[in-house]
Each structure stands twice: as structure tokens, then as C-alpha cells.
Amino acid sequence: MLDLLGAAPLHPDELAVLPGAGRLAVLRALRGVRDLPGAATGPAAAAPSSASATAAEHPAAEDGLPDAWDLVVVDLPPAQETLAVLALPEQLSWYLDRLLPPSRQAARALRPVLAQLAGVPMPAPWLYGAADRARAELAAAREVLSAPTTTLRLVAEPGPAAVDALRRLRPGLALHGHRVDAVIAGKVLPTGSADPWLAALSGEQQTALKALDEEWADPDTGTALYELPHLGREPRGPEDLAVLADALAHRSGTPERLPGAPVAPHPGAAHRAVPAPGAPAWTVEDRRAGEGVLVWRIPLAGAERGDLELVRRGDELMVAAGPFRRIVPLPSALRRCTVSGAGLSGGELRVRFVPEPGLWPRTP
């Protein structure tokens, strides 16, 4: 490209990382999971600190490469950043549809005529091809993120700050429909220490663990709280990881397998991923007979009434819960209605719609 422009080549040291490139790199890595041989998408761990991606795999084939994957584990950036990355495929698809709607491609053949007769500006043909390729890549990423075996595991060191941080995340997780199968509390100190300083720290952790258990552990959704002991040092190497895995396996109440983890149904059987319980669906409840309204029920666990914002624009609804927002298309039935009100109760936002008489068929 630089040669075609007559510009001098760039040296690698002259290249700079563009703002936002990190998010796109993580998104591209997630999208690549779909093309792994035999890939069974597994849980993505969002931790307070960033780390690298790892994967569990089958034995290597003759060429030295794995012939299939049991489980893919992506160690993601801090949770707030992770939510922004996971929302990118839907957001970028929305921008593409607004800037280059597929419906306008039908007019490409008329581009010269429109430009000459009416002066109507039309995007260059190559833009549509680029948009189609981008849509395909974004759809592949969304396929991975929405797979029934994809879950999130939140990792935090128990304490007041962690409890508050995870509490602020809950509306964003619910708004985007992410499934959390576990909250992992790391570096848990032993209780009953004779040292007053350690005893105070341990007591603070136990208070935080109780709060995390009350807010996150839910057998109905399959979300569990797990504790990993403090090793007295930072985990280094397979030996330390084996100690932590053994502590988790022997913890009272730990299930034999976790949602999304690879399991074998019987000895010698092929491994498979276990679908995690699905996130609560956004459903439309028909109350026209008794109340004359349709109610869109939107799960928003952890949301506060004062942090909510709703804006309808045409056939879309913008839902905001604190710093998190999402633009969603209205179901076909609700597009023929007007919004009459909304209420938050029991972790669920209920938006009421009144049918417009001129757009609904009359009933005898």
C-alpha cells in the first residue's frame, strides 16, 4: 500500500498501537475460537488483573498439533473492560447497519444514474464488500459469545472493594445476557489466627465472602462461589496450580463438574462441553385482555431504579443501567405500540406498551 502511494516504508519501531486496538485484538482472538478443530466453547474468566489466554486440549496428533479441543479458557482483562469488549460485536454491527444498511445495496446498480440525475451520494462499491466481510466476522464472534457452553467466571480477592466492584457489574452482565457460572474468590486467608492483624484481615474476608455468597450464589442459575486458599506467595508454575486445583476439588459442596467444563459421560467416551444454564430471556407478556397492555420483561439483576434510562427511537429501545447501555430492536408486536410506562421489581424491568388502534387488527 505504501509503495502504491509512493511513500517510504515504515520501520517496525515507527508503528504505534492505535487507541482501541487492544479491544479489537481480544475480540479477534475470541472469534478465532469458532475455527478451532472440535472446539467446545468454554468459560471466559474476567479477573481484576489482566493475564494471557490458555486452553485445555486433546493429545497432540502426529503432526504435533492438537486434533481437537475440550475446553478453551480465555483469561480476560479487568471485568469492566471485559464487558466493553464483549459488547463490541453487537455495537459494531449496529453501526454498520446504520451507516451502510444492507437495503441500500440494492441501489448500487443505479448509483451512476442517481449521481448524475439527482446528485444523490452513494457509497463506493468497495465499502459494501468491506462491510459484508466485517458483518461476517462480527457474526462469528457473536456466535462464540452466545453459545450455550460459553460462560463467565469472575475472579476477585475477597474484600469490601471487590464486593462493591462486582455489585456494580451485575446490571451490565444482565443487560447483555452474559451467563456467570462461578465467582472465584482467591487468596483466602485461614481463619482462627492468633495474630491480631491476620485475624482482622481474615475477618474482613469472611464478611466479604458472606456478601458474595448472598448476592451471587444461586442454584437456579447455576452460579456458585468458590474459594481458593492463599499460598503465602503468588502462584508460580504447575505445582502451585495443582495445589489450588486440589483445594478446590476437596472443598465441601463443590460439584463434580462445573458448567461448561469438559466431562466424559462414561470411561472411554469422547469429551464434550456441558451447556450452562441460559441467561433469563427477554419475554413479551400479553395482558391486553385484562389491562390492555403488552409487557416486555427485561431481566436486570442488581439494577437500581435511579440508574435506569429508557429511550425509544423508532423500532429500537435504548436501555441504560448506570454506565452500561444497549440498543435492542423491538419485537414485531411492540413496534405497533407506544410506551406507556416502566417499573423495576425483583431484579426485572417491566416496560409497558399500549397497542395503537390503527395498527392492530380489529377484533369482533
mmCIF file of C-alpha atoms in Angstrom:
data_model
loop_
_atom_site.group_PDB
_atom_site.id
_atom_site.type_symbol
_atom_site.label_atom_id
_atom_site.label_comp_id
_atom_site.label_asym_id
_atom_site.label_seq_id
_atom_site.Cartn_x
_atom_site.Cartn_y
_atom_site.Cartn_z
ATOM 1 C CA MET A 1 0.000 0.000 0.000
ATOM 2 C CA LEU A 2 2.817 2.424 0.892
ATOM 3 C CA ASP A 3 4.594 1.595 -2.383
ATOM 4 C CA LEU A 4 1.442 2.374 -4.350
ATOM 5 C CA LEU A 5 1.227 5.749 -2.607
ATOM 6 C CA GLY A 6 4.903 6.468 -3.243
ATOM 7 C CA ALA A 7 5.616 6.668 0.489
ATOM 8 C CA ALA A 8 8.707 5.417 2.263
ATOM 9 C CA PRO A 9 8.315 2.098 4.106
ATOM 10 C CA LEU A 10 7.724 2.247 7.852
ATOM 11 C CA HIS A 11 10.145 0.679 10.291
ATOM 12 C CA PRO A 12 8.543 -1.541 12.977
ATOM 13 C CA ASP A 13 9.772 0.885 15.649
ATOM 14 C CA GLU A 14 7.755 3.661 13.986
ATOM 15 C CA LEU A 15 4.432 1.846 14.359
ATOM 16 C CA ALA A 16 2.197 2.835 17.266
ATOM 17 C CA VAL A 17 -0.697 0.960 18.822
ATOM 18 C CA LEU A 18 -3.885 2.768 17.914
ATOM 19 C CA PRO A 19 -6.463 3.529 20.636
ATOM 20 C CA GLY A 20 -8.948 0.677 20.890
ATOM 21 C CA ALA A 21 -6.694 -1.806 19.094
ATOM 22 C CA GLY A 22 -6.407 -3.906 22.242
ATOM 23 C CA ARG A 23 -10.161 -4.493 22.391
ATOM 24 C CA LEU A 24 -10.260 -5.475 18.734
ATOM 25 C CA ALA A 25 -7.338 -7.874 19.255
ATOM 26 C CA VAL A 26 -9.155 -9.615 22.123
ATOM 27 C CA LEU A 27 -12.330 -9.761 20.042
ATOM 28 C CA ARG A 28 -10.456 -11.307 17.120
ATOM 29 C CA ALA A 29 -8.950 -13.932 19.418
ATOM 30 C CA LEU A 30 -12.420 -14.804 20.736
ATOM 31 C CA ARG A 31 -13.739 -15.011 17.193
ATOM 32 C CA GLY A 32 -10.913 -17.439 16.333
ATOM 33 C CA VAL A 33 -12.270 -19.937 18.871
ATOM 34 C CA ARG A 34 -15.011 -20.878 16.420
ATOM 35 C CA ASP A 35 -12.491 -22.178 13.900
ATOM 36 C CA LEU A 36 -10.551 -24.395 16.317
ATOM 37 C CA PRO A 37 -10.838 -28.093 15.422
ATOM 38 C CA GLY A 38 -13.525 -29.684 17.553
ATOM 39 C CA ALA A 39 -13.781 -26.547 19.663
ATOM 40 C CA ALA A 40 -16.275 -26.608 22.506
ATOM 41 C CA THR A 41 -16.512 -23.066 23.763
ATOM 42 C CA GLY A 42 -15.890 -22.847 27.482
ATOM 43 C CA PRO A 43 -15.970 -20.246 30.223
ATOM 44 C CA ALA A 44 -14.200 -16.952 29.917
ATOM 45 C CA ALA A 45 -12.639 -15.699 33.137
ATOM 46 C CA ALA A 46 -12.810 -11.988 33.806
ATOM 47 C CA ALA A 47 -10.331 -11.099 36.507
ATOM 48 C CA PRO A 48 -9.432 -7.853 38.263
ATOM 49 C CA SER A 49 -5.973 -8.106 36.650
ATOM 50 C CA SER A 50 -5.066 -8.955 33.083
ATOM 51 C CA ALA A 51 -3.288 -12.153 32.049
ATOM 52 C CA SER A 52 -2.764 -14.347 28.999
ATOM 53 C CA ALA A 53 -5.107 -16.813 27.317
ATOM 54 C CA THR A 54 -4.780 -20.551 27.915
ATOM 55 C CA ALA A 55 -6.595 -23.638 26.658
ATOM 56 C CA ALA A 56 -7.089 -27.261 27.639
ATOM 57 C CA GLU A 57 -6.580 -29.616 24.733
ATOM 58 C CA HIS A 58 -6.724 -33.184 23.469
ATOM 59 C CA PRO A 59 -3.462 -35.114 22.991
ATOM 60 C CA ALA A 60 -1.456 -33.914 20.021
ATOM 61 C CA ALA A 61 -1.881 -35.556 16.663
ATOM 62 C CA GLU A 62 1.018 -36.987 14.648
ATOM 63 C CA ASP A 63 1.922 -33.554 13.297
ATOM 64 C CA GLY A 64 2.310 -32.211 16.826
ATOM 65 C CA LEU A 65 -0.827 -30.090 16.716
ATOM 66 C CA PRO A 66 -3.940 -30.811 18.801
ATOM 67 C CA ASP A 67 -6.604 -32.588 16.755
ATOM 68 C CA ALA A 68 -9.433 -31.132 18.871
ATOM 69 C CA TRP A 69 -10.050 -29.011 21.935
ATOM 70 C CA ASP A 70 -12.001 -29.958 25.049
ATOM 71 C CA LEU A 71 -12.173 -26.505 26.527
ATOM 72 C CA VAL A 72 -10.997 -23.015 25.667
ATOM 73 C CA VAL A 73 -10.308 -20.693 28.618
ATOM 74 C CA VAL A 74 -9.773 -17.021 27.884
ATOM 75 C CA ASP A 75 -8.202 -15.014 30.693
ATOM 76 C CA LEU A 76 -9.683 -11.607 30.014
ATOM 77 C CA PRO A 77 -8.829 -8.038 31.119
ATOM 78 C CA PRO A 78 -10.409 -6.430 34.206
ATOM 79 C CA ALA A 79 -14.143 -7.061 34.299
ATOM 80 C CA GLN A 80 -15.220 -3.536 33.347
ATOM 81 C CA GLU A 81 -13.001 -3.642 30.264
ATOM 82 C CA THR A 82 -14.171 -7.178 29.503
ATOM 83 C CA LEU A 83 -17.813 -6.103 29.355
ATOM 84 C CA ALA A 84 -16.888 -3.401 26.848
ATOM 85 C CA VAL A 85 -15.051 -5.971 24.697
ATOM 86 C CA LEU A 86 -17.919 -8.482 24.794
ATOM 87 C CA ALA A 87 -20.399 -5.776 23.766
ATOM 88 C CA LEU A 88 -18.359 -4.782 20.704
ATOM 89 C CA PRO A 89 -19.779 -7.300 18.172
ATOM 90 C CA GLU A 90 -23.350 -6.126 18.711
ATOM 91 C CA GLN A 91 -22.407 -2.445 18.850
ATOM 92 C CA LEU A 92 -20.234 -2.523 15.731
ATOM 93 C CA SER A 93 -22.923 -4.457 13.832
ATOM 94 C CA TRP A 94 -25.412 -1.750 14.806
ATOM 95 C CA TYR A 95 -23.115 0.994 13.489
ATOM 96 C CA LEU A 96 -22.572 -0.878 10.229
ATOM 97 C CA ASP A 97 -26.302 -1.268 9.690
ATOM 98 C CA ARG A 98 -26.841 2.434 10.331
ATOM 99 C CA LEU A 99 -24.003 3.641 8.108
ATOM 100 C CA LEU A 100 -24.276 1.027 5.351
ATOM 101 C CA PRO A 101 -27.677 -0.653 5.644
ATOM 102 C CA PRO A 102 -27.958 -3.829 3.559
ATOM 103 C CA SER A 103 -31.133 -2.433 1.970
ATOM 104 C CA ARG A 104 -29.054 0.231 0.199
ATOM 105 C CA GLN A 105 -27.041 -2.385 -1.647
ATOM 106 C CA ALA A 106 -29.984 -2.949 -3.986
ATOM 107 C CA ALA A 107 -29.447 0.574 -5.317
ATOM 108 C CA ARG A 108 -25.802 0.020 -6.227
ATOM 109 C CA ALA A 109 -26.698 -0.682 -9.853
ATOM 110 C CA LEU A 110 -28.457 2.684 -10.004
ATOM 111 C CA ARG A 111 -25.516 4.559 -8.489
ATOM 112 C CA PRO A 112 -24.331 6.261 -11.725
ATOM 113 C CA VAL A 113 -27.893 7.256 -12.662
ATOM 114 C CA LEU A 114 -28.699 8.677 -9.223
ATOM 115 C CA ALA A 115 -25.400 10.536 -9.051
ATOM 116 C CA GLN A 116 -25.941 12.208 -12.434
ATOM 117 C CA LEU A 117 -29.672 12.915 -12.335
ATOM 118 C CA ALA A 118 -30.410 13.616 -8.704
ATOM 119 C CA GLY A 119 -26.985 14.184 -7.220
ATOM 120 C CA VAL A 120 -27.666 11.525 -4.563
ATOM 121 C CA PRO A 121 -24.383 10.489 -2.925
ATOM 122 C CA MET A 122 -23.808 6.725 -2.891
ATOM 123 C CA PRO A 123 -21.028 4.865 -1.048
ATOM 124 C CA ALA A 124 -18.297 3.371 -3.190
ATOM 125 C CA PRO A 125 -18.856 -0.307 -4.125
ATOM 126 C CA TRP A 126 -15.792 -1.497 -2.214
ATOM 127 C CA LEU A 127 -17.330 -0.189 1.025
ATOM 128 C CA TYR A 128 -20.200 -2.653 0.736
ATOM 129 C CA GLY A 129 -17.791 -5.545 0.270
ATOM 130 C CA ALA A 130 -15.783 -4.466 3.302
ATOM 131 C CA ALA A 131 -18.982 -4.091 5.333
ATOM 132 C CA ASP A 132 -20.122 -7.590 4.347
ATOM 133 C CA ARG A 133 -16.813 -9.074 5.460
ATOM 134 C CA ALA A 134 -16.963 -7.168 8.731
ATOM 135 C CA ARG A 135 -20.530 -8.382 9.350
ATOM 136 C CA ALA A 136 -19.415 -11.976 8.819
ATOM 137 C CA GLU A 137 -16.542 -11.604 11.304
ATOM 138 C CA LEU A 138 -18.777 -9.928 13.896
ATOM 139 C CA ALA A 139 -21.433 -12.623 13.452
ATOM 140 C CA ALA A 140 -18.783 -15.292 14.091
ATOM 141 C CA ALA A 141 -17.719 -13.537 17.296
ATOM 142 C CA ARG A 142 -21.334 -13.250 18.453
ATOM 143 C CA GLU A 143 -21.808 -16.947 17.726
ATOM 144 C CA VAL A 144 -18.991 -17.782 20.135
ATOM 145 C CA LEU A 145 -20.226 -15.410 22.844
ATOM 146 C CA SER A 146 -23.839 -16.606 22.634
ATOM 147 C CA ALA A 147 -23.006 -20.332 22.532
ATOM 148 C CA PRO A 148 -24.789 -22.345 25.237
ATOM 149 C CA THR A 149 -21.434 -23.568 26.566
ATOM 150 C CA THR A 150 -19.931 -20.067 26.920
ATOM 151 C CA THR A 151 -19.959 -18.682 30.446
ATOM 152 C CA LEU A 152 -18.137 -16.086 32.505
ATOM 153 C CA ARG A 153 -16.225 -16.762 35.700
ATOM 154 C CA LEU A 154 -15.429 -13.737 37.798
ATOM 155 C CA VAL A 155 -12.203 -13.796 39.807
ATOM 156 C CA ALA A 156 -11.621 -11.479 42.739
ATOM 157 C CA GLU A 157 -9.774 -11.228 46.027
ATOM 158 C CA PRO A 158 -12.490 -11.030 48.712
ATOM 159 C CA GLY A 159 -12.827 -7.660 50.374
ATOM 160 C CA PRO A 160 -15.134 -4.629 50.508
ATOM 161 C CA ALA A 161 -13.759 -3.196 47.251
ATOM 162 C CA ALA A 162 -14.307 -6.472 45.382
ATOM 163 C CA VAL A 163 -17.864 -6.802 46.682
ATOM 164 C CA ASP A 164 -18.690 -3.278 45.525
ATOM 165 C CA ALA A 165 -16.992 -3.752 42.137
ATOM 166 C CA LEU A 166 -18.838 -6.995 41.391
ATOM 167 C CA ARG A 167 -22.108 -5.469 42.577
ATOM 168 C CA ARG A 168 -21.702 -2.644 40.068
ATOM 169 C CA LEU A 169 -21.080 -5.181 37.306
ATOM 170 C CA ARG A 170 -24.297 -7.159 37.773
ATOM 171 C CA PRO A 171 -26.596 -4.826 35.776
ATOM 172 C CA GLY A 172 -24.156 -4.807 32.858
ATOM 173 C CA LEU A 173 -23.880 -8.589 32.842
ATOM 174 C CA ALA A 174 -27.655 -8.959 32.929
ATOM 175 C CA LEU A 175 -28.260 -6.269 30.314
ATOM 176 C CA HIS A 176 -26.055 -8.043 27.776
ATOM 177 C CA GLY A 177 -27.267 -11.533 28.715
ATOM 178 C CA HIS A 178 -23.916 -12.921 29.908
ATOM 179 C CA ARG A 179 -24.078 -16.107 31.968
ATOM 180 C CA VAL A 180 -21.928 -16.213 35.103
ATOM 181 C CA ASP A 181 -21.363 -19.776 36.285
ATOM 182 C CA ALA A 182 -18.945 -19.021 39.107
ATOM 183 C CA VAL A 183 -17.389 -16.334 41.268
ATOM 184 C CA ILE A 184 -13.921 -17.419 42.368
ATOM 185 C CA ALA A 185 -12.525 -15.806 45.497
ATOM 186 C CA GLY A 186 -8.760 -16.107 45.545
ATOM 187 C CA LYS A 187 -6.104 -15.637 48.227
ATOM 188 C CA VAL A 188 -8.463 -16.544 51.077
ATOM 189 C CA LEU A 189 -6.605 -16.385 54.403
ATOM 190 C CA PRO A 190 -7.046 -19.110 57.060
ATOM 191 C CA THR A 191 -9.318 -18.306 59.971
ATOM 192 C CA GLY A 192 -8.516 -18.518 63.668
ATOM 193 C CA SER A 193 -5.093 -16.883 63.538
ATOM 194 C CA ALA A 194 -3.583 -15.787 66.856
ATOM 195 C CA ASP A 195 -2.054 -12.770 65.143
ATOM 196 C CA PRO A 196 -4.479 -9.821 65.585
ATOM 197 C CA TRP A 197 -3.502 -8.292 62.239
ATOM 198 C CA LEU A 198 -4.073 -11.513 60.275
ATOM 199 C CA ALA A 199 -7.236 -12.234 62.258
ATOM 200 C CA ALA A 200 -8.649 -8.816 61.298
ATOM 201 C CA LEU A 201 -7.836 -9.364 57.617
ATOM 202 C CA SER A 202 -9.353 -12.830 57.706
ATOM 203 C CA GLY A 203 -12.497 -11.490 59.378
ATOM 204 C CA GLU A 204 -12.843 -8.835 56.693
ATOM 205 C CA GLN A 205 -12.509 -11.529 54.013
ATOM 206 C CA GLN A 206 -15.122 -13.733 55.680
ATOM 207 C CA THR A 207 -17.560 -10.818 55.747
ATOM 208 C CA ALA A 208 -16.938 -10.244 52.051
ATOM 209 C CA LEU A 209 -17.337 -13.949 51.272
ATOM 210 C CA LYS A 210 -20.701 -13.974 53.020
ATOM 211 C CA ALA A 211 -21.835 -10.987 50.957
ATOM 212 C CA LEU A 212 -20.623 -12.604 47.727
ATOM 213 C CA ASP A 213 -22.438 -15.817 48.579
ATOM 214 C CA GLU A 214 -25.691 -13.971 49.286
ATOM 215 C CA GLU A 215 -25.503 -11.890 46.105
ATOM 216 C CA TRP A 216 -24.127 -14.371 43.585
ATOM 217 C CA ALA A 217 -24.626 -17.998 44.631
ATOM 218 C CA ASP A 218 -27.848 -19.199 43.023
ATOM 219 C CA PRO A 219 -28.688 -22.862 42.326
ATOM 220 C CA ASP A 220 -31.425 -21.828 39.901
ATOM 221 C CA THR A 221 -28.953 -20.133 37.557
ATOM 222 C CA GLY A 222 -26.064 -22.482 38.332
ATOM 223 C CA THR A 223 -23.849 -19.714 39.727
ATOM 224 C CA ALA A 224 -21.587 -20.864 42.562
ATOM 225 C CA LEU A 225 -18.995 -19.252 44.824
ATOM 226 C CA TYR A 226 -15.611 -20.971 45.150
ATOM 227 C CA GLU A 227 -12.749 -20.177 47.498
ATOM 228 C CA LEU A 228 -9.063 -20.655 46.785
ATOM 229 C CA PRO A 229 -6.632 -20.504 49.708
ATOM 230 C CA HIS A 230 -3.749 -18.072 49.978
ATOM 231 C CA LEU A 231 -0.500 -19.945 49.306
ATOM 232 C CA GLY A 232 1.603 -17.388 51.120
ATOM 233 C CA ARG A 233 3.058 -16.367 47.766
ATOM 234 C CA GLU A 234 1.977 -15.681 44.212
ATOM 235 C CA PRO A 235 1.131 -18.913 42.326
ATOM 236 C CA ARG A 236 4.054 -19.893 40.129
ATOM 237 C CA GLY A 237 4.180 -22.913 37.848
ATOM 238 C CA PRO A 238 2.170 -26.134 37.554
ATOM 239 C CA GLU A 239 2.943 -27.255 41.121
ATOM 240 C CA ASP A 240 1.199 -24.260 42.698
ATOM 241 C CA LEU A 241 -1.731 -24.577 40.294
ATOM 242 C CA ALA A 242 -2.064 -28.244 41.226
ATOM 243 C CA VAL A 243 -2.272 -27.275 44.911
ATOM 244 C CA LEU A 244 -5.056 -24.782 44.150
ATOM 245 C CA ALA A 245 -6.908 -27.308 41.990
ATOM 246 C CA ASP A 246 -6.682 -29.898 44.764
ATOM 247 C CA ALA A 247 -8.004 -27.390 47.310
ATOM 248 C CA LEU A 248 -10.945 -26.598 45.052
ATOM 249 C CA ALA A 249 -11.697 -30.270 44.371
ATOM 250 C CA HIS A 250 -11.823 -31.095 48.089
ATOM 251 C CA ARG A 251 -13.860 -28.078 49.090
ATOM 252 C CA SER A 252 -17.129 -29.024 50.750
ATOM 253 C CA GLY A 253 -20.069 -28.651 48.415
ATOM 254 C CA THR A 254 -18.009 -28.470 45.217
ATOM 255 C CA PRO A 255 -19.928 -30.223 42.422
ATOM 256 C CA GLU A 256 -18.285 -32.999 40.416
ATOM 257 C CA ARG A 257 -18.193 -30.769 37.367
ATOM 258 C CA LEU A 258 -18.757 -27.130 36.571
ATOM 259 C CA PRO A 259 -20.967 -25.785 33.781
ATOM 260 C CA GLY A 260 -19.004 -25.526 30.576
ATOM 261 C CA ALA A 261 -16.239 -27.840 31.783
ATOM 262 C CA PRO A 262 -15.254 -30.897 29.712
ATOM 263 C CA VAL A 263 -16.695 -34.138 31.085
ATOM 264 C CA ALA A 264 -16.762 -37.733 29.877
ATOM 265 C CA PRO A 265 -20.212 -39.403 30.183
ATOM 266 C CA HIS A 266 -18.542 -42.778 30.778
ATOM 267 C CA PRO A 267 -14.992 -44.153 30.654
ATOM 268 C CA GLY A 268 -13.563 -44.053 27.171
ATOM 269 C CA ALA A 269 -16.238 -41.726 25.827
ATOM 270 C CA ALA A 270 -15.363 -38.578 23.958
ATOM 271 C CA HIS A 271 -15.258 -35.397 25.987
ATOM 272 C CA ARG A 272 -17.929 -32.803 25.494
ATOM 273 C CA ALA A 273 -18.783 -29.415 26.925
ATOM 274 C CA VAL A 274 -21.718 -29.115 29.303
ATOM 275 C CA PRO A 275 -24.183 -26.370 28.344
ATOM 276 C CA ALA A 276 -24.548 -23.839 31.125
ATOM 277 C CA PRO A 277 -27.968 -22.669 32.316
ATOM 278 C CA GLY A 278 -29.131 -19.975 29.930
ATOM 279 C CA ALA A 279 -29.450 -16.349 30.899
ATOM 280 C CA PRO A 280 -33.052 -15.261 31.549
ATOM 281 C CA ALA A 281 -34.771 -14.403 28.289
ATOM 282 C CA TRP A 282 -36.435 -11.107 27.407
ATOM 283 C CA THR A 283 -40.085 -12.101 27.056
ATOM 284 C CA VAL A 284 -43.257 -10.276 25.991
ATOM 285 C CA GLU A 285 -46.286 -10.870 28.199
ATOM 286 C CA ASP A 286 -49.718 -10.312 26.679
ATOM 287 C CA ARG A 287 -52.019 -8.519 29.134
ATOM 288 C CA ARG A 288 -54.336 -6.979 26.567
ATOM 289 C CA ALA A 289 -57.383 -8.858 27.805
ATOM 290 C CA GLY A 290 -57.217 -7.592 31.388
ATOM 291 C CA GLU A 291 -55.096 -4.434 31.286
ATOM 292 C CA GLY A 292 -54.912 -3.523 27.604
ATOM 293 C CA VAL A 293 -51.106 -3.606 27.533
ATOM 294 C CA LEU A 294 -48.180 -5.735 26.420
ATOM 295 C CA VAL A 295 -45.310 -6.023 28.921
ATOM 296 C CA TRP A 296 -41.700 -6.525 27.885
ATOM 297 C CA ARG A 297 -39.927 -8.248 30.780
ATOM 298 C CA ILE A 298 -36.189 -7.488 30.845
ATOM 299 C CA PRO A 299 -34.002 -9.230 33.482
ATOM 300 C CA LEU A 300 -31.762 -6.661 35.191
ATOM 301 C CA ALA A 301 -30.396 -8.227 38.349
ATOM 302 C CA GLY A 302 -28.642 -5.698 40.559
ATOM 303 C CA ALA A 303 -30.018 -2.630 38.783
ATOM 304 C CA GLU A 304 -31.047 0.436 40.787
ATOM 305 C CA ARG A 305 -34.127 2.436 39.882
ATOM 306 C CA GLY A 306 -32.265 5.745 39.775
ATOM 307 C CA ASP A 307 -29.651 4.371 37.346
ATOM 308 C CA LEU A 308 -32.133 3.266 34.691
ATOM 309 C CA GLU A 309 -32.842 5.120 31.461
ATOM 310 C CA LEU A 310 -35.148 4.153 28.589
ATOM 311 C CA VAL A 311 -35.327 5.866 25.217
ATOM 312 C CA ARG A 312 -37.339 4.658 22.260
ATOM 313 C CA ARG A 313 -36.144 5.606 18.789
ATOM 314 C CA GLY A 314 -38.320 4.203 16.029
ATOM 315 C CA ASP A 315 -38.237 0.423 16.213
ATOM 316 C CA GLU A 316 -35.427 0.315 18.773
ATOM 317 C CA LEU A 317 -35.224 0.698 22.534
ATOM 318 C CA MET A 318 -32.138 2.030 24.289
ATOM 319 C CA VAL A 319 -31.806 0.573 27.787
ATOM 320 C CA ALA A 320 -29.204 2.055 30.143
ATOM 321 C CA ALA A 321 -28.326 0.782 33.609
ATOM 322 C CA GLY A 322 -25.692 3.052 35.113
ATOM 323 C CA PRO A 323 -22.655 3.104 32.804
ATOM 324 C CA PHE A 324 -23.953 0.183 30.746
ATOM 325 C CA ARG A 325 -26.245 0.661 27.777
ATOM 326 C CA ARG A 326 -27.636 -1.441 24.988
ATOM 327 C CA ILE A 327 -29.717 -0.696 21.902
ATOM 328 C CA VAL A 328 -32.083 -3.539 21.027
ATOM 329 C CA PRO A 329 -34.679 -3.907 18.250
ATOM 330 C CA LEU A 330 -38.253 -4.121 19.427
ATOM 331 C CA PRO A 331 -40.135 -7.377 18.872
ATOM 332 C CA SER A 332 -42.527 -7.072 15.920
ATOM 333 C CA ALA A 333 -45.627 -6.885 18.132
ATOM 334 C CA LEU A 334 -44.220 -3.992 20.170
ATOM 335 C CA ARG A 335 -43.369 -1.918 17.101
ATOM 336 C CA ARG A 336 -47.088 -1.257 16.696
ATOM 337 C CA CYS A 337 -47.364 0.073 20.251
ATOM 338 C CA THR A 338 -46.454 3.154 22.253
ATOM 339 C CA VAL A 339 -44.547 3.034 25.543
ATOM 340 C CA SER A 340 -46.851 3.822 28.462
ATOM 341 C CA GLY A 341 -44.511 3.284 31.399
ATOM 342 C CA ALA A 342 -41.968 1.045 33.088
ATOM 343 C CA GLY A 343 -41.197 -0.345 36.518
ATOM 344 C CA LEU A 344 -38.378 -2.226 38.252
ATOM 345 C CA SER A 345 -39.245 -5.024 40.644
ATOM 346 C CA GLY A 346 -37.437 -8.148 41.800
ATOM 347 C CA GLY A 347 -34.479 -7.604 39.501
ATOM 348 C CA GLU A 348 -36.706 -7.312 36.443
ATOM 349 C CA LEU A 349 -37.552 -4.271 34.354
ATOM 350 C CA ARG A 350 -41.108 -4.345 33.001
ATOM 351 C CA VAL A 351 -41.784 -1.976 30.109
ATOM 352 C CA ARG A 352 -45.483 -1.479 29.308
ATOM 353 C CA PHE A 353 -46.672 -0.941 25.736
ATOM 354 C CA VAL A 354 -50.158 0.144 24.640
ATOM 355 C CA PRO A 355 -51.253 -1.091 21.183
ATOM 356 C CA GLU A 356 -52.021 1.650 18.673
ATOM 357 C CA PRO A 357 -55.593 1.013 17.455
ATOM 358 C CA GLY A 358 -54.887 1.989 13.857
ATOM 359 C CA LEU A 359 -52.066 -0.560 13.582
ATOM 360 C CA TRP A 360 -53.790 -3.569 15.173
ATOM 361 C CA PRO A 361 -56.499 -5.667 13.504
ATOM 362 C CA ARG A 362 -59.938 -5.129 14.960
ATOM 363 C CA THR A 363 -61.493 -7.991 16.878
ATOM 364 C CA PRO A 364 -65.232 -8.637 16.616
#
